[in-house]
XYZ file of C-alpha atoms in Angstrom:
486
model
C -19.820 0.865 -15.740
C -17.737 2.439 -18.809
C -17.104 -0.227 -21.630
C -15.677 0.311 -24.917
C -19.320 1.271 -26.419
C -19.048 4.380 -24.082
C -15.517 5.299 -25.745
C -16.751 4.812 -29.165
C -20.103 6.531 -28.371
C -17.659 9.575 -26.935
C -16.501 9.655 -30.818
C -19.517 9.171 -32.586
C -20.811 12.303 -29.953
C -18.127 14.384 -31.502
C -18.725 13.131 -35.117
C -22.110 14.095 -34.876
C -21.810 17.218 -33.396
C -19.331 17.930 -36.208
C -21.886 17.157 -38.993
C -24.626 19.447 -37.189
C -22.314 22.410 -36.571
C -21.192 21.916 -40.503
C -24.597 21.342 -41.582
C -25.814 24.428 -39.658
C -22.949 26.314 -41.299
C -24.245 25.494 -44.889
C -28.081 26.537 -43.819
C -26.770 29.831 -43.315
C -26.699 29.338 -39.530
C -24.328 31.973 -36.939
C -22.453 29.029 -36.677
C -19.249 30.185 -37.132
C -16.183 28.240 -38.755
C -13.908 28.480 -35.688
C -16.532 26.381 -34.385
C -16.278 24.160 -36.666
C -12.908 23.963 -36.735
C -12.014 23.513 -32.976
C -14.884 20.180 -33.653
C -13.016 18.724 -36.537
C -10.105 19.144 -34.705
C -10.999 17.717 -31.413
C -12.285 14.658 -33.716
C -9.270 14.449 -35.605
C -7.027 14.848 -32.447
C -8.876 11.689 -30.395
C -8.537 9.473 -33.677
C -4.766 10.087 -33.502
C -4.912 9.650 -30.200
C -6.876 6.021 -30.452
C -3.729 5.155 -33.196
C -2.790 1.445 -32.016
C -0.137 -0.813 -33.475
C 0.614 -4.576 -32.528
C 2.213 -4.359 -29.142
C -0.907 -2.429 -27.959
C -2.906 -5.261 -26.230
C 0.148 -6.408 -24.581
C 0.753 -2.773 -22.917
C -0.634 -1.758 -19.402
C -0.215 1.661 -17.117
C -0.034 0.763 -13.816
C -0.836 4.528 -12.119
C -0.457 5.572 -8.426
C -0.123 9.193 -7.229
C 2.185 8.624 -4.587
C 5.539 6.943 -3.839
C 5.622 3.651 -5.907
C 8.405 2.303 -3.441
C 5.665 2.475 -0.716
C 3.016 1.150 -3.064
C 3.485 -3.224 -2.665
C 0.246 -3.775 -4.309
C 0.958 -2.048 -7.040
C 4.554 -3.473 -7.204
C 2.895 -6.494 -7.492
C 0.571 -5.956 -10.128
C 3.284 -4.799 -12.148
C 5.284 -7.985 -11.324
C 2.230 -10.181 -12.059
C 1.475 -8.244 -15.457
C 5.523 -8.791 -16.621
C 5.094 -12.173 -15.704
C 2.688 -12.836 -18.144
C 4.070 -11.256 -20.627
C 2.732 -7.434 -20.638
C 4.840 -4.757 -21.202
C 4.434 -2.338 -17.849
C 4.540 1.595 -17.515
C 4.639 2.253 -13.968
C 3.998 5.862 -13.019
C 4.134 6.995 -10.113
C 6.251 9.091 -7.520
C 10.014 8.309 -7.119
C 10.846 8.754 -3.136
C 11.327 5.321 -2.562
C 13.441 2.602 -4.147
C 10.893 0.190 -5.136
C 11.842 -3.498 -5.013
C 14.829 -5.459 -6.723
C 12.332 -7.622 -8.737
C 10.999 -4.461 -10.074
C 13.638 -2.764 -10.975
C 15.244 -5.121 -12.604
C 12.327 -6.294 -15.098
C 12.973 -5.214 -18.332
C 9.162 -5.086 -19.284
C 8.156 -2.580 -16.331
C 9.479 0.981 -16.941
C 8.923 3.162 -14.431
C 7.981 6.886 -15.707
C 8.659 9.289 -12.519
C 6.223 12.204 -11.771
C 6.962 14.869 -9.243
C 4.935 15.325 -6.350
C 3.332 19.069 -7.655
C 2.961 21.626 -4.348
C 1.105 24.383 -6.062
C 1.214 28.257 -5.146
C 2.450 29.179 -2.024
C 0.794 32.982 -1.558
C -2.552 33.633 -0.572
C -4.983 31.102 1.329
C -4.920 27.558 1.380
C -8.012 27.161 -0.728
C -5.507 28.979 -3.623
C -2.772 26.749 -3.240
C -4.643 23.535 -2.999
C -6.522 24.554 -6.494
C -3.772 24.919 -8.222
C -2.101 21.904 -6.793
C -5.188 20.017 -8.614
C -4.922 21.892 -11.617
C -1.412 21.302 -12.608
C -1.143 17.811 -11.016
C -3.860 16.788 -13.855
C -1.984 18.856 -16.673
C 1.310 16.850 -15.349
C -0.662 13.366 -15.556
C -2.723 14.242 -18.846
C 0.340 14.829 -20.426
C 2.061 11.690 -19.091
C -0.436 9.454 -20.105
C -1.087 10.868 -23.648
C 2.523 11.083 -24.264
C 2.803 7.788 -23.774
C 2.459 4.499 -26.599
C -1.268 3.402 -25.588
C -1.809 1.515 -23.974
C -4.655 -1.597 -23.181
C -6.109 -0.494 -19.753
C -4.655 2.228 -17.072
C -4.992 0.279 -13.733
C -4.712 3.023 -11.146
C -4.825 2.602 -7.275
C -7.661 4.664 -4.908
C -6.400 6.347 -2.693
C -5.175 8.967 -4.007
C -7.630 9.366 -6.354
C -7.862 13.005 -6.567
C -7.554 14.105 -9.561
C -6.204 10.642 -10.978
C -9.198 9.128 -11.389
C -11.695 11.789 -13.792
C -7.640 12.091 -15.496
C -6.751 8.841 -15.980
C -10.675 8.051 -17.283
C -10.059 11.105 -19.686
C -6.869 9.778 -20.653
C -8.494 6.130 -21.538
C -11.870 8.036 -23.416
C -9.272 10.134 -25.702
C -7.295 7.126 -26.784
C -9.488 3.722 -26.216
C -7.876 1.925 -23.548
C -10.406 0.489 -20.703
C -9.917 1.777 -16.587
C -9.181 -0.053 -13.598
C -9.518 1.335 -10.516
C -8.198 -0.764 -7.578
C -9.748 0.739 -4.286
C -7.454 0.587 -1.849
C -10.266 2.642 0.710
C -12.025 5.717 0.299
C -9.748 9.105 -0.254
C -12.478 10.853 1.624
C -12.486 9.170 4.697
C -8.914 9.080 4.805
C -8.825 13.240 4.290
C -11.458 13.051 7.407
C -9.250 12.521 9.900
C -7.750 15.455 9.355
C -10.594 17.683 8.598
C -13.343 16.487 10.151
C -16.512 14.583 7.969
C -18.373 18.309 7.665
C -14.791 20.167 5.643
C -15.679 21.458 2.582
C -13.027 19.818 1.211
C -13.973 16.613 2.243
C -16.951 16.887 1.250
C -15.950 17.584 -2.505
C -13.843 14.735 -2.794
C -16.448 12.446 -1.211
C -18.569 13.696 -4.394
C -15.934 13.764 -6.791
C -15.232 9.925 -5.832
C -18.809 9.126 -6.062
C -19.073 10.686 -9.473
C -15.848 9.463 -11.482
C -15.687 6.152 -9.464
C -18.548 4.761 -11.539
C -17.025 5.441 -14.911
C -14.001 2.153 -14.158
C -14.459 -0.474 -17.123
C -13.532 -2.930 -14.077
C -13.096 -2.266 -10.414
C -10.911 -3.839 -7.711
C -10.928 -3.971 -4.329
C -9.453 -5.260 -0.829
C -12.372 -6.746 0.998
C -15.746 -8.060 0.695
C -16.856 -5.415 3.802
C -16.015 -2.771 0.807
C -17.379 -4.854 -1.910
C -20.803 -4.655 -0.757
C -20.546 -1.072 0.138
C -18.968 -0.204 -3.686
C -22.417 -1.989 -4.688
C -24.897 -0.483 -2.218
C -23.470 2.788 -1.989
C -21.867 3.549 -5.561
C -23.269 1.486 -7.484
C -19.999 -0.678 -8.309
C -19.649 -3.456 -9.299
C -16.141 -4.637 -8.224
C -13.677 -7.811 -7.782
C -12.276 -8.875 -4.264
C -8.845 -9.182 -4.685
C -7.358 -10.200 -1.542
C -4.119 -8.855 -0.430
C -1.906 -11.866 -0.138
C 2.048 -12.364 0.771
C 3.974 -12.556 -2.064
C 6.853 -15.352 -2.526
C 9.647 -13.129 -0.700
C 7.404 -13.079 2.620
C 8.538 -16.037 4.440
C 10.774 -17.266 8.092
C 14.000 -16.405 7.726
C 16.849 -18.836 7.820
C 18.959 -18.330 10.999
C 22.118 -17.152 8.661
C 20.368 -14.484 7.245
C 18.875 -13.438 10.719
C 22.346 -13.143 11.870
C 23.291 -11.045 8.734
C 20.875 -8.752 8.880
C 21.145 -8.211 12.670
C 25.224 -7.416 12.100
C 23.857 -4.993 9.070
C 21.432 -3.161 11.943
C 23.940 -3.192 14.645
C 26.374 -0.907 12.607
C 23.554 1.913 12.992
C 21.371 0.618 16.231
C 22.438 -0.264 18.976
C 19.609 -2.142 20.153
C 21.049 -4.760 18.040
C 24.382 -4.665 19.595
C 26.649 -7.068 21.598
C 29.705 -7.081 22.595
C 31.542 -10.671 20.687
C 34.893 -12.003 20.570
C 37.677 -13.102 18.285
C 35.683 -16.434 17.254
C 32.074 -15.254 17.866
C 30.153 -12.229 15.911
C 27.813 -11.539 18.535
C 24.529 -9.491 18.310
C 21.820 -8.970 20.660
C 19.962 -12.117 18.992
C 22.371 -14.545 17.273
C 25.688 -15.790 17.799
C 27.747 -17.045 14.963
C 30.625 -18.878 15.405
C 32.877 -17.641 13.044
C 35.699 -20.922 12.855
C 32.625 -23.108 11.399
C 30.178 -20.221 10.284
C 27.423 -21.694 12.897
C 24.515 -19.755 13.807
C 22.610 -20.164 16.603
C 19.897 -18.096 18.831
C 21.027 -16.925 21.772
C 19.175 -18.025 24.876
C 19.034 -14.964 26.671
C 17.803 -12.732 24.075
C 15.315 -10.582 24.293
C 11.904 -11.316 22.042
C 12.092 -9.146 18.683
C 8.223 -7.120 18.649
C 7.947 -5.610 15.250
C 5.711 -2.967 14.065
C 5.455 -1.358 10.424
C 3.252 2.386 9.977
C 2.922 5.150 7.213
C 3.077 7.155 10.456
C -0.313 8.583 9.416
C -3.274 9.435 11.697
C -4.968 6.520 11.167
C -2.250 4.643 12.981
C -2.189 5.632 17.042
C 1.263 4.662 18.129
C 0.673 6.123 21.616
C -1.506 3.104 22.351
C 1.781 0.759 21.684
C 4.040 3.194 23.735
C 1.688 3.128 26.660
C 1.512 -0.866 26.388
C 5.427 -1.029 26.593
C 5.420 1.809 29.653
C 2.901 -1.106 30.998
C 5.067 -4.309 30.104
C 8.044 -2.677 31.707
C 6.145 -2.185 35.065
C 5.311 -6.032 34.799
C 8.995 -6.808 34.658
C 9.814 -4.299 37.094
C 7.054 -5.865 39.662
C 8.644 -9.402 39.385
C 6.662 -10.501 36.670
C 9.033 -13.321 34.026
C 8.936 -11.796 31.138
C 11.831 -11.015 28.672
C 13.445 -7.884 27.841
C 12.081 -6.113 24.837
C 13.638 -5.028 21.362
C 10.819 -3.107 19.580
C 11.096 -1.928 15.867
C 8.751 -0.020 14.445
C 9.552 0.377 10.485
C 8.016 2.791 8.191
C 8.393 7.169 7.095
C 5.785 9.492 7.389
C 4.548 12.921 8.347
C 4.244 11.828 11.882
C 7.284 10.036 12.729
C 9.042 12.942 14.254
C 6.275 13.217 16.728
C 6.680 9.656 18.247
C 10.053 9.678 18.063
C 10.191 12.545 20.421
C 7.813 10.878 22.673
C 9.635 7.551 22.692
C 12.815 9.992 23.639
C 10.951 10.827 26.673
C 10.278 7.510 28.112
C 12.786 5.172 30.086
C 12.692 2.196 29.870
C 14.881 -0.103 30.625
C 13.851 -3.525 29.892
C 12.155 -2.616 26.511
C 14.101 -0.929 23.964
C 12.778 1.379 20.344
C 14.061 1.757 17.394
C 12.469 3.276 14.287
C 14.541 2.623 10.983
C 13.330 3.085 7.584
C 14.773 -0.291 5.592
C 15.674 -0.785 2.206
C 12.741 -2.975 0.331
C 15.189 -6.216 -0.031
C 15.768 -6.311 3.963
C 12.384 -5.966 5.761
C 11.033 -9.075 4.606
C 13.535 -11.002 6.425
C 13.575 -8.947 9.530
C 9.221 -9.674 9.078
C 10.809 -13.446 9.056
C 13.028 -13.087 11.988
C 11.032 -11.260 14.302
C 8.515 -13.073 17.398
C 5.466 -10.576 17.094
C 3.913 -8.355 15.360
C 2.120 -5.780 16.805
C -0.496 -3.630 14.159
C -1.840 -0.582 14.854
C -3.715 0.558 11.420
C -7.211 1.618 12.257
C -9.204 2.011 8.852
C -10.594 5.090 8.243
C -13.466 3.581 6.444
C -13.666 0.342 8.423
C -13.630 -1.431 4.917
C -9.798 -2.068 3.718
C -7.703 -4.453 5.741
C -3.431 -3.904 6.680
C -0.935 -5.371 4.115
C 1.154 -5.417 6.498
C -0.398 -7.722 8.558
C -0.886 -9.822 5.331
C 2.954 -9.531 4.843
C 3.205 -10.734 8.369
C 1.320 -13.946 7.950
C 3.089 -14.606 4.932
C 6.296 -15.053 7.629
C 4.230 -17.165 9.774
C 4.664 -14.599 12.193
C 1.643 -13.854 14.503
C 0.232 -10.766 15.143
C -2.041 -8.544 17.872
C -4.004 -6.366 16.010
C -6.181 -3.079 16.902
C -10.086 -3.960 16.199
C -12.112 -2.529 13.315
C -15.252 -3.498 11.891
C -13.801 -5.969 9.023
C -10.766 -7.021 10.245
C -12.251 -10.764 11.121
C -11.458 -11.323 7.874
C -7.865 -11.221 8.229
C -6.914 -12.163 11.874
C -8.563 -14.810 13.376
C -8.473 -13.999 17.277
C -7.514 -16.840 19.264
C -5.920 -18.795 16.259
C -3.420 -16.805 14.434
C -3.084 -13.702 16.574
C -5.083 -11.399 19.372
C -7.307 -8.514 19.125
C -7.041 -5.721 21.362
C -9.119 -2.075 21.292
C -6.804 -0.568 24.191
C -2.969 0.132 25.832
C -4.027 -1.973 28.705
C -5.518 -5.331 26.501
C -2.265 -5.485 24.573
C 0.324 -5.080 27.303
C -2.006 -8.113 28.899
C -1.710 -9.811 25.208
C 2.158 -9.219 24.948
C 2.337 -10.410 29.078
C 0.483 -13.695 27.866
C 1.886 -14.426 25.344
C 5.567 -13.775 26.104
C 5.410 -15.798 29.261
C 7.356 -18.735 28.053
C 9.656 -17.034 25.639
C 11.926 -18.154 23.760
C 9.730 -21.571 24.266
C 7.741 -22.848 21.198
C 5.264 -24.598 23.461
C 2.953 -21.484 24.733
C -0.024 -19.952 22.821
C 2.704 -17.994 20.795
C 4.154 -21.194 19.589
C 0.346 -22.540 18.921
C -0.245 -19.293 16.682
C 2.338 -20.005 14.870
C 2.327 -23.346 14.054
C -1.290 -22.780 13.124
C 0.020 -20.056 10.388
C 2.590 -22.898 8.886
C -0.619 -25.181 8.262
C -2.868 -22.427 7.483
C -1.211 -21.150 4.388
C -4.073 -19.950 2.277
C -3.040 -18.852 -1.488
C 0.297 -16.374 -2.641
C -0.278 -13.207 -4.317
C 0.610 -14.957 -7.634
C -2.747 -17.900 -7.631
C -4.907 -15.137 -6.238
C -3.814 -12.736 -8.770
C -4.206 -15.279 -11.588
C -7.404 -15.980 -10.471
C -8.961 -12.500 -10.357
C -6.987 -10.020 -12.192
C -5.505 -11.872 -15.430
C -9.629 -12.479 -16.937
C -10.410 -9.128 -16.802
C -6.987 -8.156 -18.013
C -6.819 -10.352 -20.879
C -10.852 -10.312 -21.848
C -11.227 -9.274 -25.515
């Protein structure tokens, strides 16, 4: 574990070695005084570097190499830091709009970094070396350019080459690293590759190597606690993904608003009204006394979130639909089906042109990409949710689940080794490991739709009591101490 000892015994390495090379020089040694020069300047240059004023304890980087507006955990840890009075740079790619709440602190200030793609002659091996080599001149120079700052709390994955810059970064000026491990870059690179790549094989070592050198580590489960500690020889924190505040049911009003707001684009959400009723699929709302009520007929709301990444196998929910639509089509009561699968990523395309080669025509898909302020309340407003995230590592556990059970809204989830710790099967959602289990699980528990009294009801009644602690009390409790610690 790196402390502040190893970050002054870094400058006492290059005091000394300063002193011997000048020494040597007055013995009549080859040294020569370039040497010595480039050593008094290096020591010179990380003194500036450590320069600190007032504000400096009360500064934190928050670092993730990728889009921040698709980063929630580190949202939040920028939220939680404002809150308690820490000034926030948030670095991070710019693709996304992050939240309201974020943008509108005025003690987080987000500094945008491109997305570097590196040369695009010769072989791959050439173009993903010097994607590495100017993606750490681009962050070196961000992060030294910057006032300093207290601690550098990056996210893993991506770590590569954040974490051995972001540790330089905090060596050359002082400030103590936080590495919040999100899962393992390497395991996440072989699905792609395959375990044996060379490539993944280098960034397995290069995590194993700079992971260590955190002054504090964080991370998502105690499944990948235990492994930081028997594998890596970390010591780190569980912190707990947890819901924050804006995760909650949705009022019927804002249901309605939000389904008028979807209908302009989708028509899934469309129905035909009248002169004193706005009508969607869903809701009604009676527009002489601004009612809103759920429409009996409607059809139950499955909702599905994905980085569209390989770890996620949406042909398992497309085959369970194909299946759910041949129960309604063999006399089976079941409801029709609006299914919404949220999210961008490099696979998206793909599904979408398998979904445009099904027909169905009791279940209907839809794939929008929604702004950060409305997919909390659809979360709120939908029946199920439906998670396909498969970890690559087996250790890390899906937010969006978490997000889910924040709007008491139950959920059938794909197994993996630690997702027990999440979803309890039986009492706040199902487990599947097939196409065929969850079209039985969405046959089961759809059955008595829209009736609160079936095991879908039960689920989520047992969320409403269940409500463990907000991202705010868990943060508190784990983050702030090592945050604040002198």
């Amino acid at each position: 574990m790196a402390t502040r000892c190893t970050c002054t015994a870094f400058l006492a390495f290059f005091v000394l070695i300063a002193a011997v090379l000048i020494a040597l020089y007055a013995a009549g040694s080859d040294i020569t005084w370039p040497a010595v020069s480039l050593t008094v300047i290096t020591v010179l240059v990380s003194l500036w570097l450590r320069r600190r004023d007032g504000g400096t304890d009360r500064r934190v980087c928050v670092l993730v190499l990728g889009d921040i507006g698709r980063s929630p955990r580190m949202q939040y840890h920028a939220l939680s830091l404002s809150k308690h009075g820490y000034n926030v740079t948030f670095v991070g790619f710019l693709d996304t709009k992050p939240h309201k709440d974020v943008l509108r602190e005025e003690k987080i200030r987000i500094v945008p970094i491109a997305e570097v793609k590196g040369v695009r002659v010769g072989p791959k091996i050439l173009t993903y070396v010097t994607k590495v080599i100017l993606q750490c001149l681009q962050l070196l120079y961000v992060l030294l350019n910057m006032e300093t700052q207290s601690h550098i709390l990056m996210q893993n994955p991506p770590g590569l080459p954040s974490i051995a810059v972001a540790w330089l970064a905090c060596v050359l000026r002082g400030s103590r690293f936080v590495i919040d491990w999100h899962n393992y870059g390497y395991t996440i690179m072989a699905l792609s590759h395959g375990p044996t790549h060379p490539v993944v094989r280098l960034a397995k070592w290069y995590e194993h190597s700079f992971g260590p050198l955190a002054t504090h580590n964080l991370c998502v489960t105690n499944a990948m606690k235990d492994d930081l500690q028997k594998n890596w020889g970390i010591k780190a924190t569980t912190l707990y993904d947890r819901p924050a505040s804006i995760f909650r049911e949705t009022p019927l009003k804002l249901q309605h608003e939000l389904f008028v707001r979807l209908a302009n684009t989708y028509p899934e959400f469309q129905s035909k009204g009248s002169d004193q009723v706005e009508r969607t699929v869903f809701t009604d709302c009676d527009l002489t006394g601004d009612t809103v009520t759920l429409r009996a007929e409607r059809p139950a709301l499955l909702l599905s979130s994905t980085s569209w990444t390989e770890d996620e196998d949406f042909s398992i929910l497309l085959k369970a639909l194909e299946e759910y639509e041949g129960f309604i089509k063999g006399g089976a009561s079941l409801p029709p089906l609006v299914c919404v699968i949220t999210g961008k990523g490099p696979q998206k395309e793909h599904y979408r042109k398998l979904i445009d080669t099904l027909h169905l025509e009791h279940v209907k898909i839809c794939t929008p990409w929604l702004e950060a302020e409305d997919y909390p309340v659809l979360l709120g407003s939908a029946d199920l949710g439906v998670c396909l995230h498969k970890s690559s590592s087996g250790l890390d556990l899906p937010m969006k689940v978490v997000d889910m059970f924040g709007c008491c809204l139950p959920v059938c989830a794909i197994h993996f080794n630690c997702l027990h710790e999440l979803v309890k099967h039986e009492e706040n959602g199902l487990i599947f490991r097939g196409s065929q289990e969850l079209a039985e699980q969405l046959k089961s528990l759809l059955s008595e739709f829209p009736s609160s009294e079936g095991r879908l009801g039960a689920f989520r009644r047992n969320l409403r009591t269940s409500r463990g602690q907000r991202w705010d009390d868990n943060w508190d409790q784990n983050v702030l101490p090592l945050i604040s610690a002198p």
